[in-house]
Short mmCIF file of C-alpha atoms and ligand atoms in Angstrom, two decimals:
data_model
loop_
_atom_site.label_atom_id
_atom_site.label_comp_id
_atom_site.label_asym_id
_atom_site.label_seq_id
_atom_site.Cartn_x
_atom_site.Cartn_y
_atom_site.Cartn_z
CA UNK A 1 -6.26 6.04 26.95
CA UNK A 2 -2.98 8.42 26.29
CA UNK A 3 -2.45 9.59 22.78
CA UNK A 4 0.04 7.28 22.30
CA UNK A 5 -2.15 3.91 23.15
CA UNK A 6 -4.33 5.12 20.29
CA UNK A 7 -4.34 2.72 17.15
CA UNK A 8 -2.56 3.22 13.98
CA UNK A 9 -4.83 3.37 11.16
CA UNK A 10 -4.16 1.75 7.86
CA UNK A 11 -6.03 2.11 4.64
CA UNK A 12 -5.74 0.35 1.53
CA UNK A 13 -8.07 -0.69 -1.36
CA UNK A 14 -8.24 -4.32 -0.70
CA UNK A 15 -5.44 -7.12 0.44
CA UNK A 16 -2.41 -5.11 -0.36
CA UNK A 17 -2.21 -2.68 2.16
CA UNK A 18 -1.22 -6.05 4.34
CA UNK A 19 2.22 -6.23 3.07
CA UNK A 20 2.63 -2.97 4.41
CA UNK A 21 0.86 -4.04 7.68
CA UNK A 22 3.19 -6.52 8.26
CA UNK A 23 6.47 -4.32 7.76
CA UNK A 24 4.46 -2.14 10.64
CA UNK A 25 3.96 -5.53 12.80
CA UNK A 26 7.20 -6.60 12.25
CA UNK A 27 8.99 -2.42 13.45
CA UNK A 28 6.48 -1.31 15.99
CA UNK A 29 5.43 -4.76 17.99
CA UNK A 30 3.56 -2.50 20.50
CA UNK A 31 1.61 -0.77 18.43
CA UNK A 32 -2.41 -1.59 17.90
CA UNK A 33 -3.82 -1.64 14.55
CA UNK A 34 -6.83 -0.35 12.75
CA UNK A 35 -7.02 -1.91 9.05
CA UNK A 36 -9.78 -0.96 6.38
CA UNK A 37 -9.66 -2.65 2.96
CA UNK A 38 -12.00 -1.04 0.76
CA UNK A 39 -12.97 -4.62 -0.92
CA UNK A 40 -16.17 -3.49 -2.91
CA UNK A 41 -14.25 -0.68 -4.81
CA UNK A 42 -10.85 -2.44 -5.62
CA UNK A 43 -9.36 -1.59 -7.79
CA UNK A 44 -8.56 1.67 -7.46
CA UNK A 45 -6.16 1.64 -10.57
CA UNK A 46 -8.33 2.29 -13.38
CA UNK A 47 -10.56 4.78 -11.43
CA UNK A 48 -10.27 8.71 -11.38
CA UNK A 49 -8.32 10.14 -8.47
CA UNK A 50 -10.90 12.42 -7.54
CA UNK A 51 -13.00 8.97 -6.69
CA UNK A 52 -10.41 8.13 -5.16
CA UNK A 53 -9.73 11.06 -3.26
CA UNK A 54 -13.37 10.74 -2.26
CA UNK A 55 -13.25 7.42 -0.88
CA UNK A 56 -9.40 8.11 0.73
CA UNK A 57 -11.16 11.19 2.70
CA UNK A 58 -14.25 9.33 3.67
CA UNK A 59 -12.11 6.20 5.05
CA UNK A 60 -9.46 8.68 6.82
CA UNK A 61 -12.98 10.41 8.45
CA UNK A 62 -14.31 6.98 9.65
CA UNK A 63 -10.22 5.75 10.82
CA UNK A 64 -9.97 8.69 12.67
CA UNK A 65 -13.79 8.70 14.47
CA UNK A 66 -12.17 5.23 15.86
CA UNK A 67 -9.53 7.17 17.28
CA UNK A 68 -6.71 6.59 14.94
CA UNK A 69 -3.75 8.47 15.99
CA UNK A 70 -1.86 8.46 12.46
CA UNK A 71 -2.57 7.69 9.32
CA UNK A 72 -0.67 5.16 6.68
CA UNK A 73 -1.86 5.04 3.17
CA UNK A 74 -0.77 1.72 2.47
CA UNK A 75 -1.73 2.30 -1.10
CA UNK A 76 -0.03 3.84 -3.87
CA UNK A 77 -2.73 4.87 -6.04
CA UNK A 78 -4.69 6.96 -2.91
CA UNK A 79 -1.63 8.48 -1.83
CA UNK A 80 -0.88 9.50 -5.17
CA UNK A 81 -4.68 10.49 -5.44
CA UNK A 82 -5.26 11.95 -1.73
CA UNK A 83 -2.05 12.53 0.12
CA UNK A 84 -1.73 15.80 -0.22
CA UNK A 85 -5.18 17.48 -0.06
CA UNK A 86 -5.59 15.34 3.00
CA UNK A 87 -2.49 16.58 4.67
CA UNK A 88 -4.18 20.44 3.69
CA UNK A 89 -7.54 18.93 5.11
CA UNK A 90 -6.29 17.78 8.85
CA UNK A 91 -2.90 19.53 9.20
CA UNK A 92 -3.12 17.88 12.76
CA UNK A 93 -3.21 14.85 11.74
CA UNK A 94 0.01 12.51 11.12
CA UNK A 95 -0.37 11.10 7.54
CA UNK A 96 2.25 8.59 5.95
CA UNK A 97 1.95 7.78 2.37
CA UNK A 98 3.19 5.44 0.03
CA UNK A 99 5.55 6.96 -2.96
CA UNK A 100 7.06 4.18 -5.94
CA UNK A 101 10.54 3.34 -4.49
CA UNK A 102 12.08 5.51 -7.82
CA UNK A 103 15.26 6.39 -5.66
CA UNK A 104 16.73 3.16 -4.02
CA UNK A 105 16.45 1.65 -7.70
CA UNK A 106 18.39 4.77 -9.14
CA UNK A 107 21.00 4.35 -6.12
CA UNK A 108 21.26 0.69 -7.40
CA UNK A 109 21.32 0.97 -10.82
CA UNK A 110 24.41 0.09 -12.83
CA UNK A 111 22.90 -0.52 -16.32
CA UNK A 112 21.24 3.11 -15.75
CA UNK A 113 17.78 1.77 -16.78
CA UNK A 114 14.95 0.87 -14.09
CA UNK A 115 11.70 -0.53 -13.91
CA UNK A 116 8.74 0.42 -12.03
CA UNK A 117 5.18 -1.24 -11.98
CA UNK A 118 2.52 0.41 -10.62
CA UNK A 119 -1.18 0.96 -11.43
CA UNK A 120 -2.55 3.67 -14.23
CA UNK A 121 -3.62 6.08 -11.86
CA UNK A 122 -0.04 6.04 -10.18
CA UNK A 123 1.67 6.83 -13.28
CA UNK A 124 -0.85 9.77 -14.11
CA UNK A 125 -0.21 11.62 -10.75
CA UNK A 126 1.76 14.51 -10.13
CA UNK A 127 3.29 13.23 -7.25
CA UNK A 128 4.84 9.85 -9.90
CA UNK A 129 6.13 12.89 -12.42
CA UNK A 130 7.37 14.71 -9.43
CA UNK A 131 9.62 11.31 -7.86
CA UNK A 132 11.05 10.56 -11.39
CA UNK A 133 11.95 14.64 -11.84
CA UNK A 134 13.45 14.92 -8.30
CA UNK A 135 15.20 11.58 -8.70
CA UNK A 136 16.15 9.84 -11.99
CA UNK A 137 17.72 12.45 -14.04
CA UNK A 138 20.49 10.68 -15.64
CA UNK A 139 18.95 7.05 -15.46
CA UNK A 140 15.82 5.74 -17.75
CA UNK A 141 13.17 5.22 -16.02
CA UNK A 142 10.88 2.37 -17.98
CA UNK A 143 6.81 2.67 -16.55
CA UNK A 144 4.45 -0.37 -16.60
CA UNK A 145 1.24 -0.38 -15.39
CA UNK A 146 -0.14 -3.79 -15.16
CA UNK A 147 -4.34 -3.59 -15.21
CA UNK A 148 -5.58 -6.73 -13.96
CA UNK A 149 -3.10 -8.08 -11.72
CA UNK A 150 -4.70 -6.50 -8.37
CA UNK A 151 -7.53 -8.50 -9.38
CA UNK A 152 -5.96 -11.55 -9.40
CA UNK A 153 -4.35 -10.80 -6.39
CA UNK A 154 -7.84 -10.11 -4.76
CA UNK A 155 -8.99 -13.36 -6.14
CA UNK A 156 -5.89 -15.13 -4.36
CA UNK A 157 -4.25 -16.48 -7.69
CA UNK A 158 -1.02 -15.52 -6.04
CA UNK A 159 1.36 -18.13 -7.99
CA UNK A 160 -1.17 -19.33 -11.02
CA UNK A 161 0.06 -20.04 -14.78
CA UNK A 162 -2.37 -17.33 -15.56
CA UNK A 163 -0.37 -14.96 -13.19
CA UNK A 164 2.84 -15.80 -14.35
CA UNK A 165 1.75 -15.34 -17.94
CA UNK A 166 0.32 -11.97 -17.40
CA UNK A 167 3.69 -10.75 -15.28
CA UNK A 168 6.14 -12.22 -18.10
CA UNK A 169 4.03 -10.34 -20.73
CA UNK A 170 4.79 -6.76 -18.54
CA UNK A 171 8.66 -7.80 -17.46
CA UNK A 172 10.20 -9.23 -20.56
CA UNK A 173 10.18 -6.04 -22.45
CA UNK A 174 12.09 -4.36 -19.32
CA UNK A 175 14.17 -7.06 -19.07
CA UNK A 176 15.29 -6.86 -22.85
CA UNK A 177 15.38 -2.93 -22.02
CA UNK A 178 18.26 -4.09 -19.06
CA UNK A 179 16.57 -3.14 -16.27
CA UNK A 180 18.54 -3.84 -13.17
CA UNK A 181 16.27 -2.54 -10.71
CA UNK A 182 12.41 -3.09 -10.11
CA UNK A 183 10.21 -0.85 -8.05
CA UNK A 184 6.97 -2.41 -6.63
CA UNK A 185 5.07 0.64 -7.37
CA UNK A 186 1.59 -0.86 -5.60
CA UNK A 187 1.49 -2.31 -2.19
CA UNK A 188 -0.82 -5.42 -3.70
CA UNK A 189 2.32 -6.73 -5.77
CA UNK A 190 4.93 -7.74 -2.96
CA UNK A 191 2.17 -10.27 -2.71
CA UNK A 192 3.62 -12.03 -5.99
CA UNK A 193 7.20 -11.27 -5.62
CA UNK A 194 7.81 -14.90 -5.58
CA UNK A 195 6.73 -15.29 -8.94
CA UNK A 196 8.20 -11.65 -10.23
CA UNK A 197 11.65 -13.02 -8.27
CA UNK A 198 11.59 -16.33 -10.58
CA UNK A 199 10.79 -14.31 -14.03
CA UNK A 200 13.85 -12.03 -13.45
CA UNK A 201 16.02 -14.02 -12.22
CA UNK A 202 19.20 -13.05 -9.85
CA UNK A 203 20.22 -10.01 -11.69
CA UNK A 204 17.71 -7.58 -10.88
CA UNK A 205 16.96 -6.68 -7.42
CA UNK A 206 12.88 -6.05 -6.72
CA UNK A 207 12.34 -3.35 -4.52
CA UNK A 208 9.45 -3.40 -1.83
CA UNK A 209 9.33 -0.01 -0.11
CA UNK A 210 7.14 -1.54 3.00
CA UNK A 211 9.90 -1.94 5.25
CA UNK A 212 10.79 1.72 4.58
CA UNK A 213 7.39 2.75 5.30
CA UNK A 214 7.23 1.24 8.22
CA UNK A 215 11.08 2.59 9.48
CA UNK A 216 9.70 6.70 8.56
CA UNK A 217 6.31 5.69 10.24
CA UNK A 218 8.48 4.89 13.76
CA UNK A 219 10.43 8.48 12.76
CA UNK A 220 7.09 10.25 13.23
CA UNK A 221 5.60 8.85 16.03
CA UNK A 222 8.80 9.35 17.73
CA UNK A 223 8.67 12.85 16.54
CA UNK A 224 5.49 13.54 17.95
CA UNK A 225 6.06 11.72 20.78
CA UNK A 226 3.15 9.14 20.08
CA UNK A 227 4.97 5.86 20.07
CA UNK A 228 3.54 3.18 22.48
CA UNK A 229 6.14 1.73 25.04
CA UNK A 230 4.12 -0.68 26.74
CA UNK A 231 2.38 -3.53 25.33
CA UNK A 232 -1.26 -2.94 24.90
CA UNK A 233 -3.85 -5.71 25.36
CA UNK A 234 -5.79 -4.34 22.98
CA UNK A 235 -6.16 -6.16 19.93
CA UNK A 236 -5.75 -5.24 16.18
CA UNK A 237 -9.09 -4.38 14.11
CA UNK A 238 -9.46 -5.52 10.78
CA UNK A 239 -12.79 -4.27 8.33
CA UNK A 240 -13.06 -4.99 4.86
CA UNK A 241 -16.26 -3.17 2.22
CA UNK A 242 -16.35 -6.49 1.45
CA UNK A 243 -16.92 -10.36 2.49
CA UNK A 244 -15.17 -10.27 6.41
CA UNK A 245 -14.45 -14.46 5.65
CA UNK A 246 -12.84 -14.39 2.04
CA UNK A 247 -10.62 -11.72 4.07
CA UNK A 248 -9.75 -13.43 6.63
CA UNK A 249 -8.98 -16.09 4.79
CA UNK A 250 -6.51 -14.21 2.56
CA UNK A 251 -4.78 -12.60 6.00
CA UNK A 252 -4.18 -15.88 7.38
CA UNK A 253 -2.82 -16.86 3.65
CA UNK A 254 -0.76 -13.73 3.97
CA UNK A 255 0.73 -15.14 7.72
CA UNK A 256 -1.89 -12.84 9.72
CA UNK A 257 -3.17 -15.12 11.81
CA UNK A 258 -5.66 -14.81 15.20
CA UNK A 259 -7.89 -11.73 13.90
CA UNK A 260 -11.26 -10.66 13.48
CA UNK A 261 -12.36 -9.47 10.18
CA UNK A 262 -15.54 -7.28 10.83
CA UNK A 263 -17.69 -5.24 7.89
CA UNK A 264 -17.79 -1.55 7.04
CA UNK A 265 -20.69 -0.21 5.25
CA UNK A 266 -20.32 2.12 2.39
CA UNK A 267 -23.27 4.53 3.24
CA UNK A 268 -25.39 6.61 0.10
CA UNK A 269 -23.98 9.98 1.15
CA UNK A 270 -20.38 8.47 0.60
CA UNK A 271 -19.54 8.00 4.02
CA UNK A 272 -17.76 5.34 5.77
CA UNK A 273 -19.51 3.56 8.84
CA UNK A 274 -16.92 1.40 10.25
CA UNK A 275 -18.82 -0.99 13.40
N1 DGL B 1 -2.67 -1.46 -3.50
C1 DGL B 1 -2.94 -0.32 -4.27
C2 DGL B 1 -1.75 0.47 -4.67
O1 DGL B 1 -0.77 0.43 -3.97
C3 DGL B 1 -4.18 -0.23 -5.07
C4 DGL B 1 -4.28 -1.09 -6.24
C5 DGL B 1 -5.65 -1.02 -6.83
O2 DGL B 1 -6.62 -1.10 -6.09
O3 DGL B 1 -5.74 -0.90 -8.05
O4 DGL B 1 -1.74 1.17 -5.64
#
């Protein structure tokens, strides 16, 4: 197999990383997938980024033993929590990270106020304090973390009451602040744009940074000459830490259909085994 026939390998910690999966489907068609959800520790939100870390290094070890040629943290709350020291740990190694979408919204903006949601361990990173610094100097930047709504992602109340009540609770007050802009600070959250779309109404535009993601993961495998050309009949690999049926079920809810879902096993040492 030539470098570039090796899999991408994707890492989230549950369902969300899958919106970002299919932005990658949708740019790089040739491209073979290797997906772990980390099911038994989401969410990663209100833990510590040095767990986090832990888990993002052990996951990246186990992606990489299955020959992953790259590596897309299709989370915001690892990246935030891992990106960097794992960049210093394999500096051969192709990483692409998520980063809140601060800049497109401040490029938008025409009431000069924006909104981003995101979990609590986002908005403590450097790497959040560092995007608003480098990009929102003149605009208001409004921060919302929203603790329990990965969960109810996870347990697929995607469009509940319950859901809706808990999102209009966090987006009123930015909406009486006159936000224009949202940022989907956390890749599980596209996942309920529907219902985010139908609180704000036409006047704000929500801002997914998946398709982005995808466009500068294409820039680097171009760069390093690792793109596939040729159709491979390989196909995708899915694990979850958790139950392989709930997440199958909750691809094929999220319009990934024909996969298998197998399990990887969180070992006592704190590595990854992946089958
Ligand atoms: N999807 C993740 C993110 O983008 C993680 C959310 C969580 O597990 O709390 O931040």
């Amino acid at each position: 197999m030539t470098a570039a026939q090796r899999p991408i390998g994707i890492f989230d910690s549950g369902i969300g990383g899958l919106t970002v999966t299919a932005a990658i489907k949708q740019a790089l068609p040739m491209e073979c997938l290797l997906y772990f959800g980390d099911t038994l520790h989401v969410p990663y939100g209100p833990r510590s980024l040095e767990e986090v870390r832990a888990f993002s290094f052990a996951i990246t070890e186990a992606l990489l033993d299955q020959g992953a040629k790259v590596i897309v943290i299709a989370c915001n709350t690892a990246s935030a929590a891992a990106l960097r020291s794992l960049r210093e740990a394999y500096p051969d190694v192709p990483f692409v990270g998520m980063e809140p979408a601060v800049k497109p919204a401040v490029e938008h903006t025409r009431s000069g106020v924006v909104g981003v949601i995101a979990t609590v361990a986002t908005f403590q990173s450097a790497l959040y304090a560092t995007i608003v610094e480098r990009f929102a100097k003149d605009v208001t930047v409004l921060r919302q973390p929203c603790p329990g709504l990965v969960k109810q992602i996870e347990n697929g109340d995607f469009d509940t009451p319950e859901t809706e009540t808990m999102l209009r609770g966090w987006l009123q007050p930015m909406m009486d602040a006159n936000i224009d802009a949202l940022v989907l600070g956390c890749t599980h959250y596209p996942i309920v744009r529907p219902v985010i779309e139908r609180i704000l109404g036409p006047t704000v535009r929500v801002i997914d940074p998946a398709p982005a993601i995808a466009r500068q993961l294409q820039r680097i495998l171009d760069r390093d000459g690792i793109r596939n050309s040729q159709l491979t009949n390989e196909p995708d690999l899915y694990f979850t830490s958790g139950d392989p049926t709930s997440f199958l079920r909750m691809m094929e809810r999220l319009g990934l259909d024909g996969f298998d879902v197998a399990q990887g096993k969180w070992e006592n040492d704190g590595t990854l085994t992946l089958p």
